[in-house]
Coordinates of C-alpha atoms in Angstrom, one line a residue:
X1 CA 5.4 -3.1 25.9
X2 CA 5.0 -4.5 22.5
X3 CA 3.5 -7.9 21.7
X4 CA 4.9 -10.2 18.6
X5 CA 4.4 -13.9 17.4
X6 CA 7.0 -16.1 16.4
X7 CA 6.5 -19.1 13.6
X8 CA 5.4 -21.0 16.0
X9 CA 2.6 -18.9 17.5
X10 CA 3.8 -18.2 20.8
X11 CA 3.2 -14.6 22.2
X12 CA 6.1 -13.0 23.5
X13 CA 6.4 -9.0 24.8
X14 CA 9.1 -6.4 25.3
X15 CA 10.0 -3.2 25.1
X16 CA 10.6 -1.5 21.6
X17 CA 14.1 -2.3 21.1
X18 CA 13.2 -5.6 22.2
X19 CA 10.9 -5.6 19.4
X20 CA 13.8 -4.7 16.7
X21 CA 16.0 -7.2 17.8
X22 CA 13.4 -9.6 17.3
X23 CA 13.0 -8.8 13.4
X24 CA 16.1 -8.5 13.6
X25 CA 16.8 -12.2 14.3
X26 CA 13.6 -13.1 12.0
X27 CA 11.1 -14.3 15.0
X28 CA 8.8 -11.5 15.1
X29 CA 6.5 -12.7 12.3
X30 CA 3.5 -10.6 13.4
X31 CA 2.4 -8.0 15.8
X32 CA -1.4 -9.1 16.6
X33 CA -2.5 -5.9 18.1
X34 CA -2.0 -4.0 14.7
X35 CA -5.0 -3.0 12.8
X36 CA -5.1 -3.7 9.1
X37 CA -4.2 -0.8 8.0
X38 CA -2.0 -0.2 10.5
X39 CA 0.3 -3.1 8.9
X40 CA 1.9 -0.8 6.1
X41 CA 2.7 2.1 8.3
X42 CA 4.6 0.1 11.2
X43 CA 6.4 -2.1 8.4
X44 CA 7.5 1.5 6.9
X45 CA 8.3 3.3 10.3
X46 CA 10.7 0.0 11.5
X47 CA 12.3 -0.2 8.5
X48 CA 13.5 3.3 7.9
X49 CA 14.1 3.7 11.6
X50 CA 16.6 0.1 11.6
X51 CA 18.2 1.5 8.3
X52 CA 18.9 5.4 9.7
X53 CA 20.8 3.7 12.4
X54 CA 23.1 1.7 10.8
X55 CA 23.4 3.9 8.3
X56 CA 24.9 6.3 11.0
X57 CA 26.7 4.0 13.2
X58 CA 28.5 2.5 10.3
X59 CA 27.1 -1.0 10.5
X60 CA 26.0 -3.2 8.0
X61 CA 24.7 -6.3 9.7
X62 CA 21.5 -6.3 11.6
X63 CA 22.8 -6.7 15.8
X64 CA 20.2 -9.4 17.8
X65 CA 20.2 -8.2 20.9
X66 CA 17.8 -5.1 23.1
X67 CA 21.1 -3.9 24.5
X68 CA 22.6 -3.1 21.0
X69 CA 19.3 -2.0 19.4
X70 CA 18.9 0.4 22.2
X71 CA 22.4 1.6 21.6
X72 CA 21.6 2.1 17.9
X73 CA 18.4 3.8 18.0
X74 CA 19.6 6.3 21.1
X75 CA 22.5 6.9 18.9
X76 CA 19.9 8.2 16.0
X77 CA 19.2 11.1 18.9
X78 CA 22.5 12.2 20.9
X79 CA 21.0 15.3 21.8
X80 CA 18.6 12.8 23.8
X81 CA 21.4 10.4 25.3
X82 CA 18.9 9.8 28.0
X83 CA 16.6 8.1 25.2
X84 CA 13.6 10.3 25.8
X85 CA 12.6 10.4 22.0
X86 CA 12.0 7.0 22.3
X87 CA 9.6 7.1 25.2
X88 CA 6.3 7.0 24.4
X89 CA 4.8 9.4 27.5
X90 CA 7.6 12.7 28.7
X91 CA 6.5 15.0 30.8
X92 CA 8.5 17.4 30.2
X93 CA 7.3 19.0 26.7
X94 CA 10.4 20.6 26.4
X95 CA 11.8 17.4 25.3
X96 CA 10.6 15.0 22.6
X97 CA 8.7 11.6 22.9
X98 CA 8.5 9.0 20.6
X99 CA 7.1 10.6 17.2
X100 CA 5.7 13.6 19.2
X101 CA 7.5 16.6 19.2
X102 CA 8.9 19.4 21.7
X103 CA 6.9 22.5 22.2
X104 CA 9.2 25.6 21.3
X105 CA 8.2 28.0 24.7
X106 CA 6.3 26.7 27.4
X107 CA 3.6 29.0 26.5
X108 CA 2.7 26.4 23.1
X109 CA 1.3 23.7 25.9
X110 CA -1.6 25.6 25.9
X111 CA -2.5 25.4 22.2
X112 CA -2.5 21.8 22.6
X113 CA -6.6 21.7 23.4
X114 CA -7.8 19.0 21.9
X115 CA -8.0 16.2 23.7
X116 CA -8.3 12.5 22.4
X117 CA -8.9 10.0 24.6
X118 CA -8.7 6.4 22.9
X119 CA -5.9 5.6 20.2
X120 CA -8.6 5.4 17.6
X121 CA -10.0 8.6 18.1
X122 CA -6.3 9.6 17.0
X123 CA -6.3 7.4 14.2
X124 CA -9.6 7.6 13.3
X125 CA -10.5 6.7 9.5
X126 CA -12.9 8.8 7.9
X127 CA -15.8 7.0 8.3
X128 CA -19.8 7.9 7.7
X129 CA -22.0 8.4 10.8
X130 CA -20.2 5.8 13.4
X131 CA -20.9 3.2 10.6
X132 CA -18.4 1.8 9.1
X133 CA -16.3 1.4 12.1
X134 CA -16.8 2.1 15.4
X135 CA -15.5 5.0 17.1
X136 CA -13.8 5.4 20.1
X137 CA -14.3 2.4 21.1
X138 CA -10.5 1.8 22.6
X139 CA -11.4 2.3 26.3
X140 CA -8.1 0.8 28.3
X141 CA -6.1 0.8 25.7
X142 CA -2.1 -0.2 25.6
X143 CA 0.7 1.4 25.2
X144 CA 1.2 -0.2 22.3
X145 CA -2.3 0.7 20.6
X146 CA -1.0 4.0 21.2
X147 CA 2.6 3.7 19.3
X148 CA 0.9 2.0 16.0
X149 CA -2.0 4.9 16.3
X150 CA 1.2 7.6 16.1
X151 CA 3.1 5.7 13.7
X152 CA 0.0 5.6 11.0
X153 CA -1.1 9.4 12.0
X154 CA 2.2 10.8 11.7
X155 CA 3.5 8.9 9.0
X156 CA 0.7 8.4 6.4
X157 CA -2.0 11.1 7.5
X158 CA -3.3 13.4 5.1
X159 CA -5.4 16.9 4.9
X160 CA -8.2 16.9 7.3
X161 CA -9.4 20.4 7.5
X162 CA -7.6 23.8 8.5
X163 CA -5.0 23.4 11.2
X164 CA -4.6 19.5 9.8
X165 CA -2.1 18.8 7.1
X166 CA -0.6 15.6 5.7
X167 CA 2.4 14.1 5.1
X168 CA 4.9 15.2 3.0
X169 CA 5.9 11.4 0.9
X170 CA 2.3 11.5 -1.1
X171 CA 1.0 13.4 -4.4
X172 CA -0.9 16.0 -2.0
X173 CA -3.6 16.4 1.3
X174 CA -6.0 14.3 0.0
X175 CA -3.7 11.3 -2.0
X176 CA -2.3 8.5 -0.3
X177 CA 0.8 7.4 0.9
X178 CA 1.2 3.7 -1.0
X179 CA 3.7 1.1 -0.8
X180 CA 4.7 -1.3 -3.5
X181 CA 7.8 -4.2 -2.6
X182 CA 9.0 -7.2 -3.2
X183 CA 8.6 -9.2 0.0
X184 CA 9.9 -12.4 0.9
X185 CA 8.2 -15.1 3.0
X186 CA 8.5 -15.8 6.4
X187 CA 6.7 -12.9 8.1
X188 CA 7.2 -9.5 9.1
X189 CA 10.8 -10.1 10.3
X190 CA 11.7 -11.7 6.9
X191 CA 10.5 -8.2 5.0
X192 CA 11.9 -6.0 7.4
X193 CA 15.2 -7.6 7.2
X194 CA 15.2 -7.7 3.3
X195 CA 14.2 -4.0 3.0
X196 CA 16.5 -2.8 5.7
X197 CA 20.1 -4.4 4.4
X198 CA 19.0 -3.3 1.1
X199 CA 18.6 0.4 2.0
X200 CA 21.9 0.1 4.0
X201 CA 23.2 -1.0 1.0
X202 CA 21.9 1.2 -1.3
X203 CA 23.3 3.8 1.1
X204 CA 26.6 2.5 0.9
X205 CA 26.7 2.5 -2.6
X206 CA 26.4 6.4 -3.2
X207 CA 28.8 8.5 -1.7
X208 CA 26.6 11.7 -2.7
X209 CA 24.0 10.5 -0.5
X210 CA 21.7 13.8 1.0
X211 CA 22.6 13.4 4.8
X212 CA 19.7 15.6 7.4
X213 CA 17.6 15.2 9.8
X214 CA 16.5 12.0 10.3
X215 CA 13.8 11.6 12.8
X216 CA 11.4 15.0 12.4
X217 CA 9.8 14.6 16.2
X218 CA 13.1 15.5 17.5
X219 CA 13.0 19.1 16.2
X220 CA 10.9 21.5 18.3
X221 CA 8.0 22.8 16.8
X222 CA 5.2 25.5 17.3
X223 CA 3.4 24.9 14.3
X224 CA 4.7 28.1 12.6
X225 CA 7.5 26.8 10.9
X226 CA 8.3 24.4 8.3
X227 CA 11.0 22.2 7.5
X228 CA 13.0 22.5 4.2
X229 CA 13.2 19.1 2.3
X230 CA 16.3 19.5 1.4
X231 CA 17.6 19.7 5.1
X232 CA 16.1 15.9 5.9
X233 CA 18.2 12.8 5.7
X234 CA 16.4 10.4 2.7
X235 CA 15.2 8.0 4.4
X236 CA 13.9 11.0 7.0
X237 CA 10.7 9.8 9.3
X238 CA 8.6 12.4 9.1
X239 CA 5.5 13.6 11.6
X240 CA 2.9 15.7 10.6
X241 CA 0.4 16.7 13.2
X242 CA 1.7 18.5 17.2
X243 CA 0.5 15.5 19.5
X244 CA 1.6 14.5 22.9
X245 CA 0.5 11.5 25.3
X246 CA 0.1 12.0 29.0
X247 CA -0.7 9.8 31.5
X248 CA -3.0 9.7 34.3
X249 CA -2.0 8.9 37.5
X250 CA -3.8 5.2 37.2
X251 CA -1.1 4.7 34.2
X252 CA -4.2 5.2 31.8
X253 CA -3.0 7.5 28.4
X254 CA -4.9 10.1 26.5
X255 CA -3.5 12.5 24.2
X256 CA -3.4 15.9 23.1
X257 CA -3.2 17.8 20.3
X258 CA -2.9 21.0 18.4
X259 CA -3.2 22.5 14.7
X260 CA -0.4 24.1 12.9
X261 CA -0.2 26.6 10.3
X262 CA 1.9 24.9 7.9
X263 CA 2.9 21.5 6.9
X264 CA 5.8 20.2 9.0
X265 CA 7.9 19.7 5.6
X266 CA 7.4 22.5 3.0
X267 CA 7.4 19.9 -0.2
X268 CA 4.3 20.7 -1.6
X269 CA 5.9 21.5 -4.8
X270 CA 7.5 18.2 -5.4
X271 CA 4.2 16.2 -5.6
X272 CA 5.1 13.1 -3.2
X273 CA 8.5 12.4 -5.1
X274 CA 10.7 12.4 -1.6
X275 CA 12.8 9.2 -2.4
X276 CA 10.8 7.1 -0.8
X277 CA 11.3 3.6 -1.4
X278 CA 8.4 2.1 -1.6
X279 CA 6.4 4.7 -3.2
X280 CA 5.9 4.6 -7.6
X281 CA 6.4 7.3 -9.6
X282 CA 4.6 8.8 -12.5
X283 CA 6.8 7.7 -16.1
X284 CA 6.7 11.2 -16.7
X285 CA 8.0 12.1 -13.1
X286 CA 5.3 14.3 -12.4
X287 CA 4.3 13.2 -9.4
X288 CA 4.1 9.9 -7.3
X289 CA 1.3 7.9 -8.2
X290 CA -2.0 7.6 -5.8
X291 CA -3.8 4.7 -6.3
X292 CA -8.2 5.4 -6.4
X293 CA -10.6 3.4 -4.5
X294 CA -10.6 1.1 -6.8
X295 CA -8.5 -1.0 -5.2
X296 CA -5.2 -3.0 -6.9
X297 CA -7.5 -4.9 -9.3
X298 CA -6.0 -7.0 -12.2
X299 CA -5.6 -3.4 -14.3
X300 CA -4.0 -1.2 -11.5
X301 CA -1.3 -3.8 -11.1
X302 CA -0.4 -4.1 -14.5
X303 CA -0.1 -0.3 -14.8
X304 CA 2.0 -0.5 -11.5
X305 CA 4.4 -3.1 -13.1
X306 CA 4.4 -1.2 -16.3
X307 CA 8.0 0.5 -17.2
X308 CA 6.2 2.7 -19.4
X309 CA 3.7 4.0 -16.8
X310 CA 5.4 3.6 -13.3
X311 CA 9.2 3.8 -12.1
X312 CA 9.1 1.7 -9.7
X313 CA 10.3 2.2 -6.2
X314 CA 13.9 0.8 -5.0
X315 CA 12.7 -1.9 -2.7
X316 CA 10.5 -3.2 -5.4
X317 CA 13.1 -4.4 -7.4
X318 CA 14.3 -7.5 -7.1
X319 CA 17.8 -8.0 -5.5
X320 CA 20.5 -10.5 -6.0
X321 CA 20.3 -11.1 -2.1
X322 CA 16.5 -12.2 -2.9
X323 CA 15.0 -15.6 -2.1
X324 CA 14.7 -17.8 -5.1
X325 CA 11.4 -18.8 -3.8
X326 CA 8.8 -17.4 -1.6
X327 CA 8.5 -13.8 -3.5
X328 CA 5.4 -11.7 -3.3
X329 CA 4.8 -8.4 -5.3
X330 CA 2.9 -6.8 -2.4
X331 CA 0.8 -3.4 -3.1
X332 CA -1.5 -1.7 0.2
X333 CA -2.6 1.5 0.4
X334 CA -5.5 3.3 2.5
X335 CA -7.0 5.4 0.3
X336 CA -8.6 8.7 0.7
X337 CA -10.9 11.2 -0.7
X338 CA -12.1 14.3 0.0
X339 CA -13.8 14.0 3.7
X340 CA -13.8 10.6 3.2
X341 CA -11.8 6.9 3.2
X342 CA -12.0 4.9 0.0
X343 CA -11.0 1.4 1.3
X344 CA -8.1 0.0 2.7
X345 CA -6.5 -1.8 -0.3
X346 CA -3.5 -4.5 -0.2
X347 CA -2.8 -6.7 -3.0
X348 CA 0.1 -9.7 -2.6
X349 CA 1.4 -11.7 -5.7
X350 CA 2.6 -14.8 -5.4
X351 CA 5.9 -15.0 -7.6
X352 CA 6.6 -18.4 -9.7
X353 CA 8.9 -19.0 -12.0
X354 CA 11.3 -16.6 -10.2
X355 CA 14.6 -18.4 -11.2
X356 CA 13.9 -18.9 -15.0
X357 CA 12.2 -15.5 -15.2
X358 CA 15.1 -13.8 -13.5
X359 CA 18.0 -15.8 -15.9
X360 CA 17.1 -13.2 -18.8
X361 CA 19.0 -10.3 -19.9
X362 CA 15.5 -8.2 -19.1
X363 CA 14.7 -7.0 -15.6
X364 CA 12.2 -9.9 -14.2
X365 CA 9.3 -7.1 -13.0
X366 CA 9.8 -5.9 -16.6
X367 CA 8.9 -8.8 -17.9
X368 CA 5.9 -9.6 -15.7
X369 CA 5.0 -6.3 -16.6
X370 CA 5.0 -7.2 -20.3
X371 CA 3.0 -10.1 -19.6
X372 CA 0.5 -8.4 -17.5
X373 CA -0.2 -5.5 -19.7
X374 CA -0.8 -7.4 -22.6
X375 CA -2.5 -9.6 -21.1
X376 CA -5.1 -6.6 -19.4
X377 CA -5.4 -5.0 -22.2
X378 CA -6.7 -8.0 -23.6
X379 CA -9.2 -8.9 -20.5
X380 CA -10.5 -4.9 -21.9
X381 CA -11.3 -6.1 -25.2
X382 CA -13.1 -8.9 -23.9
X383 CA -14.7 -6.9 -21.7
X384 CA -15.9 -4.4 -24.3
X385 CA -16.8 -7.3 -26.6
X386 CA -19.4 -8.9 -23.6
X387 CA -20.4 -5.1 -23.1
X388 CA -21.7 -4.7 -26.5
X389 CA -23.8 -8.3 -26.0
X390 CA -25.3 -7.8 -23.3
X391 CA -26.3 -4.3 -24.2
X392 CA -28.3 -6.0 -27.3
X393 CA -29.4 -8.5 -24.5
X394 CA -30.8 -5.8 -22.5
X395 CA -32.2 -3.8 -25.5
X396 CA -34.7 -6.9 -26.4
X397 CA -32.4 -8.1 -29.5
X398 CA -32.7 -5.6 -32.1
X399 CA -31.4 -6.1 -35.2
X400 CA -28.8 -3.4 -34.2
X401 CA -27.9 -2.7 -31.0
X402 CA -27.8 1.0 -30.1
X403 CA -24.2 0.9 -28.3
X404 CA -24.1 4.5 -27.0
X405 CA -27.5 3.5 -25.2
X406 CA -26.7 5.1 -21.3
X407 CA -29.4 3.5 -19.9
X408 CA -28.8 0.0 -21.1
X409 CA -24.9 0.3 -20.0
X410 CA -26.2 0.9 -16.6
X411 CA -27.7 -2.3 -16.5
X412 CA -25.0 -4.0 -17.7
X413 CA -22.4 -2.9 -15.0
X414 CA -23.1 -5.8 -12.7
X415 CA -22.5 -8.5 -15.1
X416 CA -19.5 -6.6 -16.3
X417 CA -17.9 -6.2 -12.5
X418 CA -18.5 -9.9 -12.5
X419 CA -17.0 -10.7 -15.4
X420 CA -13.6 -8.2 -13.9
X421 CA -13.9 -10.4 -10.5
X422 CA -13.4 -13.6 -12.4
X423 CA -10.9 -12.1 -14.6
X424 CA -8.9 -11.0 -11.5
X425 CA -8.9 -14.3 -9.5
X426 CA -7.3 -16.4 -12.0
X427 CA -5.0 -13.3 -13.7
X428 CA -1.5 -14.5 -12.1
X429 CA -2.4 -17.9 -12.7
X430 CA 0.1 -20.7 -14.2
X431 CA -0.3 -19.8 -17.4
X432 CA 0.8 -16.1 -16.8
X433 CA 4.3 -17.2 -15.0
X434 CA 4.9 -20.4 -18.2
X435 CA 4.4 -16.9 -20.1
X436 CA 6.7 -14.5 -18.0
X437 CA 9.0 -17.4 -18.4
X438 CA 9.2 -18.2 -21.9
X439 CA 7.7 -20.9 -22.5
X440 CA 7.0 -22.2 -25.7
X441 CA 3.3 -22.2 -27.4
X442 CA 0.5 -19.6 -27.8
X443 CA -0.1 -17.8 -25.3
X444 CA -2.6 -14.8 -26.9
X445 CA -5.1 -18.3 -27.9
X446 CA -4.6 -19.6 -24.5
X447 CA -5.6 -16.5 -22.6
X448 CA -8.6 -15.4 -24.8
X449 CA -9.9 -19.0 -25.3
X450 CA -10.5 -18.6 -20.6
X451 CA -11.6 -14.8 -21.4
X452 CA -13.9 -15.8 -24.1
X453 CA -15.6 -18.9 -21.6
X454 CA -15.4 -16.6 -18.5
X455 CA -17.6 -13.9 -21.1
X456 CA -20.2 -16.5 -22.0
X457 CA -20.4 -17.6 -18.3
X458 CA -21.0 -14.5 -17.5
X459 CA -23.4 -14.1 -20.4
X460 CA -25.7 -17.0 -19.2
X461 CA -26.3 -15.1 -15.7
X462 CA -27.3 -12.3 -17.4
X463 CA -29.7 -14.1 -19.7
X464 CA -31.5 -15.6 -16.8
X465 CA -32.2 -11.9 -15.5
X466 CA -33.6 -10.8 -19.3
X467 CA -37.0 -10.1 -20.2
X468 CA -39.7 -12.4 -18.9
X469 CA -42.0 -12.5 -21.7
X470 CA -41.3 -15.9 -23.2
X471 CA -41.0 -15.2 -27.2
X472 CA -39.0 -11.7 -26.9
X473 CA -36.8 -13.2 -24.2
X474 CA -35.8 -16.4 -25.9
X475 CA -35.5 -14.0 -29.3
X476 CA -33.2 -11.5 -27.4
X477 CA -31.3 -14.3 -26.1
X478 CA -30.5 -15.7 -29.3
X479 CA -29.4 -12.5 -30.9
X480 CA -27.4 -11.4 -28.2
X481 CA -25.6 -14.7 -28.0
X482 CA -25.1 -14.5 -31.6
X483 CA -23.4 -11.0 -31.4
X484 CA -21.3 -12.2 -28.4
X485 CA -20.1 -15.4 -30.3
X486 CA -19.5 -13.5 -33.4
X487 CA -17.6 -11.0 -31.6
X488 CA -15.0 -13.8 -30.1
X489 CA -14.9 -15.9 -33.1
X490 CA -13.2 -12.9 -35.0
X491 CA -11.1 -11.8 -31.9
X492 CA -10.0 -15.6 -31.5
X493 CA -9.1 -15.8 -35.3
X494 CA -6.2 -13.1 -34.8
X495 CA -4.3 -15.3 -33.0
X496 CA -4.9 -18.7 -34.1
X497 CA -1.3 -18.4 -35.2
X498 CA 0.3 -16.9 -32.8
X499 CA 1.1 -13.5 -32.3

C-alpha cells in the first residue's frame, strides 16, 4: 500500500495503480513517506513508467481510474498477464517482481547472500561512521519504504565496489544521475502529468522513434550478461543491482542481494547521453553533465541555463501546453564521490514574467540564460574585486597588497562564501525577470550598484575580525576600504551609460 496527500492534506492509501490514477487526476500532491532524496527518483520512475504505457497502448490522455491503470501497466509486461512484475514480494524467482529481476537457473538463488534487512540498509547513502545519518534504523518498515528504497537503488545508484555497478543514464560509477525540468505548480500530480503528456507527445511526433525493452527487471538475469543499449526502448527503466524481497511469515520484508560481473546495460561508452529527459548535456556532446558537491548555487544554474555550455534536456523546455503562471526551473541531484555522498542538492526557481518573456522570437530559458550568465559573471568580478580588499585587509594595509599571497586567501574564504550566500539569495530577484523581460533602463548599474553594497557589507564583517592592535587595525582598515572603493568606483564607471 502506498500513501499520498491531496491539496487539502488528507491522507489517503492504495495500491500502486491506485497511486497512478491519483496523479493521474492531479490529487496526489505528495507521498509523505518519501525521503528527500528519494523525491527525484520516484518522480523519474512514475513518469517514464505512465509514459511507456501509453506510449504502447496507443493512448494519449492520462485514464483516472486503478482498473485502467492496472490494465495499462500489466500491458507494459504481457509475458506477466498475471501482473507479477508489479508485485513487490514473488516467490517464485523464476518470475520477476517489481524492479527485481528473475534469476536465469534456479541454481543463481544461491548467489543472492547478502542479506539487508531494513530498506535503508538498501538504500543506504554513503555516509561517515553512522554519522551523518543513521543506519538501519528502518525496523518494521512498509511496503512502501521498500518500493521508493528500489526505485532510488535501481534507478540512480552508482559504483560501490566490485560486484556493484551503477546505472547506465549518468557520466560514469561515481557521477550522478541529475534532473533538470520545468515544473508547474500544484504538486507532484501536476509535474507528473506535465512531463508524462509531453513525452507521449514527443513520442508521437517521431515516427523513427527506437522501440526495446522497456522495463529491464523483466529480463532474467545472472549477472553475466549485459544488455545492449540499443536493444532498450528510450524512455527504458533501467535496474542495476540483482535484489529480491521476501517475506517472513509475520508479513515482515527483508531482502537479498547479489553482485554481478557487468553492468546491467553495457553503455559505458556513451558517457550518460541515453536520451534521458531530464538529464543536461555537455555543449560539446561529450558526456552528460554531473553536477559537484557544490550544490546548484547562483553559478551552477547559470551554466545549466547556458546554450553555450548545456543542451538542455526535453522536459526542460518550456511547452506551449505550459501554465502561464506557477513555473519553477527545478534542478536536484544526490551527489556522489568516490566512497562517499556530496550532499543531496535541489534547487527550484520561481519563474516571473513567464508571458512577456515567452512573447519573443528567442527561446524563454535562452533568455534567462542570457540574463543569468551575465549577470554571474558579473557577481565573479565583484567577487574578485572584494578578494583583492580584503587580502590587503588581512595583510595589515600595505602599500601594495601581495595578491598571490596563499595564506592570506585562506583567510579570506569565509567572508568570500558569505559574500556568494548573499549573492545567491537575491540572484532571481525582480530585477533579474524586468531584465529577462525587456524592460527598459540599466540593468548592468542596477545589478553592480546591490553587488557593490552586498561587497562592502561584507567588507565591514571582516573589518571587525582584523587586527586588534588599535593604530595598524584602523590603518589597515582604511587602506583596505580604499582599495575596495576604488576597485567599484572604476567597475561602476563602465556602465554608467549602459551597456
Amino acid at each position: 500500500m502506498i500513501e499520498w496527500r491531496d491539496d487539502e492534506n488528507r491522507d489517503h492509501r492504495g495500491s500502486l495503480f491506485a497511486a497512478f490514477a491519483a496523479l493521474a487526476r492531479g490529487e496526489a500532491w505528495s507521498f509523505p513517506a518519501l525521503r528527500p532524496h528519494q523525491r527525484e527518483p520516484w518522480h523519474s520512475f512514475t513518469v517514464q513508467v505512465a509514459a511507456l504505457a501509453l506510449i504502447r497502448a496507443g493512448l494519449d490522455t492520462l485514464p483516472d481510474s486503478e482498473a485502467a491503470w492496472r490494465d495499462l501497466l500489466i500491458g507494459l509486461t504481457p509475458e506477466w498477464p498475471d501482473g507479477e512484475a508489479w508485485e513487490l514480494v514473488v516467490d517464485d524467482w523464476s518470475k520477476p517482481a517489481l524492479l527485481q529481476p528473475p534469476t536465469v537457473a534456479a541454481t543463481d538463488r544461491a548467489a543472492y547472500k547478502n542479506r539487508l534487512p531494513t530498506p535503508d540498509a538498501l538504500d543506504m547513502l554513503v555516509t561517515a561512521k553512522n554519522h551523518d545519518l543513521k543506519q538501519e534504523r528502518m525496523v518494521g518498515a512498509s511496503e512502501q519504504d521498500w518500493l521508493f528504497a528500489l526505485v532510488t537503488l535501481q534507478t540512480t545508484e552508482g559504483f560501490l565496489g566490485a560486484g556493484n555497478y551503477g546505472v547506465s543514464r549518468m557520466n560514469g560509477g561515481f557521477a550522478s544521475r541529475m534532473s533538470l525540468g520545468v515544473r508547474p505548480g500544484g504538486g507532484t500530480a501536476a509535474g507528473f502529468r506535465r512531463d508524462v503528456l509531453r513525452l507521449v507527445e514527443h513520442a508521437r511526433a517521431r515516427p523513427d522513434r527506437r522501440d526495446g525493452i522497456p522495463l529491464l527487471w523483466t529480463v532474467p538475469w545472472d549477472g553475466t550478461v549485459s544488455l545492449n543499449y540499443g536493444d532498450l526502448d528510450e524512455l527504458y527503466v533501467e535496474i542495476c543491482r540483482r535484489v529480491r524481497l521476501e517475506r517472513a511469515e509475520d508479513g515482515t520484508i527483508t531482502a537479498r542481494a547479489a553482485g554481478s560481473k557487468c553492468a546491467r546495460v553495457a553503455a559505458a561508452e556513451l558517457k550518460g547521453m541515453t536520451e534521458d529527459p531530464w538529464a543536461p548535456i555537455k555543449a560539446d556532446r561529450s558526456s552528460s553533465h554531473t553536477p559537484t558537491g557544490a550544490g546548484f548555487g547562483y553559478r551552477q544554474m547559470a551554466t545549466l541555463l547556458n546554450e553555450k555550455k548545456i543542451v538542455r534536456p526535453l522536459l526542460s523546455e518550456p511547452h506551449d501546453g505550459d501554465d502561464r503562471e506557477g513555473l519553477s526551473i527545478v534542478a536536484a541531484a544526490l551527489v556522489r564521490g568516490q566512497g562517499k555522498t556530496e550532499g543531496l542538492h535541489r534547487r527550484s526557481v520561481p519563474v516571473s514574467r513567464w508571458e512577456t518573456i515567452s512573447a519573443y522570437e528567442e527561446a524563454p530559458l535562452d533568455r534567462i540564460g542570457a540574463v543569468a550568465e551575465k549577470r554571474a559573471g558579473e557577481a565573479n568580478e565583484a567577487s574578485k574585486r572584494l578578494g583583492r580588499a580584503l587580502i590587503s585587509l588581512v595583510q595589515g594595509g600595505p602599500d601594495k597588497a601581495r595578491l598571490d599571497d596563499d595564506a592570506a586567501k585562506k583567510k579570506t574564504e569565509r567572508w568570500l562564501e558569505q559574500f556568494n550566500r548573499t549573492v545567491d539569495s537575491e540572484f532571481f530577484d525582480a530585477p533579474f525577470w524586468a531584465e529577462a523581460a525587456g524592460d527598459a533602463g540599466n540593468h548592468r548599474i542596477l545589478w553592480r550598484t546591490r553587488l557593490r553594497a552586498i561587497a562592502s557589507e561584507v567588507f565591514d564583517t571582516a573589518a571587525e575580525a582584523a587586527p586588534r592592535t588599535e593604530v595598524r587595525r584602523i590603518r589597515a582598515i582604511a587602506r583596505a576600504r580604499s582599495f575596495l572603493d576604488g576597485q567599484m568606483g572604476k567597475w561602476m564607471k563602465d556602465v554608467q551609460h549602459g551597456e
